[in-house]
Amino acid sequence: MTADSSLDLSRIRISRLGASSNLKRFACGEREIDEWEAKKAARVSQQNRMRVFVALHEEGVTPLGFYCLSFLNEDSRKLTGADKDIWASGVPFVYIGYLAVQRSCQCAGLGTMMLVDCLRRAHWISHHVAFYGVALRSLNERTTELYQKFGFALAPGEGRLPLMILPVWSVNDLFSAEPPPP
């Protein structure tokens, strides 16, 4: 499958990383991410340090994409305005550690599909745990533009691999028509 071919997103399922997923064949084109996925993803998931979710074709075991979720506590200087004072002792976030798409599936909507899945999970979490928002680090200008389309904003004072933040109320607005999770 090439980036030019159409990827039928209706045949993709996103689920937690399972023992049968073949991580060693994943390649998004970013060496650091590819190596992390192959060598560490299963271990950090088993150690309960992150939850790793994979996008699989309904008949496949090789991930077409993956993302990681955890919690992160950031310095309140990463916020702007009055929010800094409320979270003076630290700002809790649902953190997207990695979000990557297999090179052959890039530019077909899978990254957007996985990001929406991440945000939906954050929305569910917000019904049970208080946190400021969702945070991630953007890899490049293309991903920064994608995240900004969803409402993520750059944190103040960021340089390379900038922290981007989407407040929880914006996340919840995206899914306001859905019933709350059980």
Tab-separated table of C-alpha atoms in Angstrom:
chain	number	residue	atom	x	y	z
A	1	MET	CA	0.000	0.000	0.000
A	2	THR	CA	1.365	3.415	-0.898
A	3	ALA	CA	0.408	6.855	0.318
A	4	ASP	CA	-1.393	7.350	-3.008
A	5	SER	CA	-3.691	4.367	-2.510
A	6	SER	CA	-6.913	4.784	-0.618
A	7	LEU	CA	-7.029	3.425	2.885
A	8	ASP	CA	-10.482	2.238	3.892
A	9	LEU	CA	-10.686	3.720	7.393
A	10	SER	CA	-13.936	1.845	8.036
A	11	ARG	CA	-11.875	-1.364	8.109
A	12	ILE	CA	-9.432	-0.023	10.713
A	13	ARG	CA	-9.869	-0.784	14.395
A	14	ILE	CA	-7.977	0.895	17.208
A	15	SER	CA	-7.305	-1.142	20.319
A	16	ARG	CA	-4.777	-1.566	23.094
A	17	LEU	CA	-1.514	-3.135	22.119
A	18	GLY	CA	-1.817	-6.895	22.248
A	19	ALA	CA	0.742	-9.645	22.392
A	20	SER	CA	-0.048	-10.634	18.790
A	21	SER	CA	0.820	-7.234	17.269
A	22	ASN	CA	3.984	-7.339	15.168
A	23	LEU	CA	5.742	-4.133	16.187
A	24	LYS	CA	9.078	-4.883	14.565
A	25	ARG	CA	7.676	-4.282	11.062
A	26	PHE	CA	6.297	-0.802	11.857
A	27	ALA	CA	8.070	2.075	10.074
A	28	CYS	CA	6.813	5.661	10.022
A	29	GLY	CA	10.058	7.090	8.678
A	30	GLU	CA	11.180	8.767	11.911
A	31	ARG	CA	14.054	6.644	13.226
A	32	GLU	CA	13.548	7.526	16.901
A	33	ILE	CA	9.857	6.618	16.796
A	34	ASP	CA	10.414	3.428	14.802
A	35	GLU	CA	13.094	2.245	17.242
A	36	TRP	CA	10.991	3.141	20.284
A	37	GLU	CA	8.004	1.244	18.898
A	38	ALA	CA	10.077	-1.848	18.082
A	39	LYS	CA	12.110	-1.950	21.303
A	40	LYS	CA	10.121	-0.284	24.079
A	41	ALA	CA	6.396	0.021	23.334
A	42	ALA	CA	5.413	-3.435	24.550
A	43	ARG	CA	7.542	-3.113	27.700
A	44	VAL	CA	6.227	0.309	28.800
A	45	SER	CA	2.696	-0.896	28.182
A	46	GLN	CA	3.232	-4.042	30.264
A	47	GLN	CA	4.835	-1.960	33.027
A	48	ASN	CA	1.749	0.276	33.098
A	49	ARG	CA	3.844	3.358	32.290
A	50	MET	CA	1.860	4.197	29.151
A	51	ARG	CA	-1.085	2.760	27.323
A	52	VAL	CA	-0.162	1.937	23.736
A	53	PHE	CA	-2.960	1.792	21.187
A	54	VAL	CA	-2.533	0.389	17.699
A	55	ALA	CA	-4.499	0.923	14.506
A	56	LEU	CA	-4.911	-2.387	12.734
A	57	HIS	CA	-6.602	-3.414	9.536
A	58	GLU	CA	-9.470	-5.687	10.549
A	59	GLU	CA	-7.543	-8.738	9.287
A	60	GLY	CA	-3.990	-7.692	10.204
A	61	VAL	CA	-1.570	-7.935	13.090
A	62	THR	CA	0.998	-5.364	11.898
A	63	PRO	CA	0.097	-1.891	13.168
A	64	LEU	CA	-0.654	0.742	10.547
A	65	GLY	CA	-0.315	3.345	13.271
A	66	PHE	CA	-0.021	3.712	17.023
A	67	TYR	CA	-0.280	6.223	19.806
A	68	CYS	CA	0.566	6.286	23.509
A	69	LEU	CA	-1.358	7.840	26.377
A	70	SER	CA	-0.213	8.646	29.882
A	71	PHE	CA	-0.453	11.479	32.374
A	72	LEU	CA	2.026	14.338	32.549
A	73	ASN	CA	2.484	17.096	35.108
A	74	GLU	CA	3.906	20.298	33.632
A	75	ASP	CA	5.047	23.584	35.127
A	76	SER	CA	2.240	26.170	35.316
A	77	ARG	CA	4.370	28.559	33.218
A	78	LYS	CA	3.241	26.463	30.226
A	79	LEU	CA	-0.197	28.069	30.594
A	80	THR	CA	-1.314	31.586	29.811
A	81	GLY	CA	-3.628	33.932	31.700
A	82	ALA	CA	-5.486	33.214	34.925
A	83	ASP	CA	-5.165	29.449	34.496
A	84	LYS	CA	-1.583	29.704	35.774
A	85	ASP	CA	-2.785	30.699	39.241
A	86	ILE	CA	-5.320	27.880	39.538
A	87	TRP	CA	-2.690	25.239	38.711
A	88	ALA	CA	0.262	26.863	40.518
A	89	SER	CA	1.549	23.573	41.928
A	90	GLY	CA	1.631	21.879	38.512
A	91	VAL	CA	-0.630	21.278	35.563
A	92	PRO	CA	-1.991	17.754	34.987
A	93	PHE	CA	-2.446	16.618	31.385
A	94	VAL	CA	-3.466	13.535	29.496
A	95	TYR	CA	-0.325	13.205	27.409
A	96	ILE	CA	-0.053	11.805	23.900
A	97	GLY	CA	3.489	10.424	23.987
A	98	TYR	CA	3.680	9.325	20.372
A	99	LEU	CA	1.264	9.322	17.469
A	100	ALA	CA	2.691	7.762	14.312
A	101	VAL	CA	1.432	6.308	11.041
A	102	GLN	CA	3.097	3.601	8.953
A	103	ARG	CA	4.896	5.337	6.087
A	104	SER	CA	2.801	3.564	3.435
A	105	CYS	CA	-0.424	4.833	5.082
A	106	GLN	CA	0.526	8.454	5.669
A	107	CYS	CA	-1.675	11.250	4.262
A	108	ALA	CA	-4.722	8.936	4.117
A	109	GLY	CA	-6.564	10.197	7.225
A	110	LEU	CA	-5.318	7.564	9.659
A	111	GLY	CA	-3.402	10.074	11.803
A	112	THR	CA	-6.540	12.186	12.142
A	113	MET	CA	-8.572	9.082	12.984
A	114	MET	CA	-6.107	8.141	15.736
A	115	LEU	CA	-6.008	11.698	17.099
A	116	VAL	CA	-9.810	11.734	17.351
A	117	ASP	CA	-9.626	8.382	19.167
A	118	CYS	CA	-7.058	9.864	21.607
A	119	LEU	CA	-9.258	12.866	22.264
A	120	ARG	CA	-12.336	10.685	22.759
A	121	ARG	CA	-10.436	8.670	25.393
A	122	ALA	CA	-9.393	11.940	27.104
A	123	HIS	CA	-13.044	12.997	27.059
A	124	TRP	CA	-14.009	9.739	28.796
A	125	ILE	CA	-11.237	10.218	31.359
A	126	SER	CA	-12.478	13.752	32.077
A	127	HIS	CA	-15.712	12.307	33.445
A	128	HIS	CA	-13.722	10.505	36.160
A	129	VAL	CA	-10.460	12.421	36.715
A	130	ALA	CA	-9.744	16.165	36.806
A	131	PHE	CA	-6.986	17.451	34.511
A	132	TYR	CA	-6.279	20.636	32.578
A	133	GLY	CA	-6.215	19.261	29.056
A	134	VAL	CA	-4.424	17.139	26.496
A	135	ALA	CA	-0.776	17.801	25.701
A	136	LEU	CA	1.679	16.512	23.135
A	137	ARG	CA	4.939	17.462	21.497
A	138	SER	CA	4.793	18.262	17.811
A	139	LEU	CA	7.410	16.670	15.574
A	140	ASN	CA	7.351	19.122	12.669
A	141	GLU	CA	5.396	21.907	10.961
A	142	ARG	CA	3.013	19.468	9.246
A	143	THR	CA	1.968	17.875	12.536
A	144	THR	CA	1.784	21.282	14.223
A	145	GLU	CA	-0.709	22.387	11.564
A	146	LEU	CA	-2.789	19.227	12.069
A	147	TYR	CA	-2.911	19.700	15.839
A	148	GLN	CA	-3.784	23.388	15.470
A	149	LYS	CA	-6.797	22.421	13.310
A	150	PHE	CA	-8.090	20.549	16.366
A	151	GLY	CA	-7.525	23.572	18.620
A	152	PHE	CA	-4.132	22.738	20.133
A	153	ALA	CA	-2.045	25.832	20.913
A	154	LEU	CA	1.689	26.169	21.424
A	155	ALA	CA	2.746	26.543	25.036
A	156	PRO	CA	4.739	29.703	25.814
A	157	GLY	CA	8.519	29.550	25.536
A	158	GLU	CA	8.698	26.396	23.423
A	159	GLY	CA	11.382	25.689	20.838
A	160	ARG	CA	12.126	22.475	18.967
A	161	LEU	CA	9.461	19.779	19.498
A	162	PRO	CA	7.068	22.292	21.064
A	163	LEU	CA	4.547	21.364	23.714
A	164	MET	CA	1.017	21.869	22.404
A	165	ILE	CA	-2.034	22.033	24.653
A	166	LEU	CA	-5.752	21.513	24.128
A	167	PRO	CA	-7.836	22.455	27.215
A	168	VAL	CA	-10.255	19.826	28.493
A	169	TRP	CA	-13.307	22.031	27.839
A	170	SER	CA	-12.336	22.093	24.151
A	171	VAL	CA	-11.956	18.312	24.162
A	172	ASN	CA	-15.368	17.919	25.773
A	173	ASP	CA	-16.938	20.313	23.243
A	174	LEU	CA	-15.783	17.987	20.445
A	175	PHE	CA	-17.839	15.142	21.911
A	176	SER	CA	-20.712	17.044	23.522
A	177	ALA	CA	-23.309	15.182	21.411
A	178	GLU	CA	-22.116	11.800	22.687
A	179	PRO	CA	-23.524	10.320	25.888
A	180	PRO	CA	-21.068	10.249	28.795
A	181	PRO	CA	-19.189	6.997	29.301
A	182	PRO	CA	-20.471	4.501	31.878
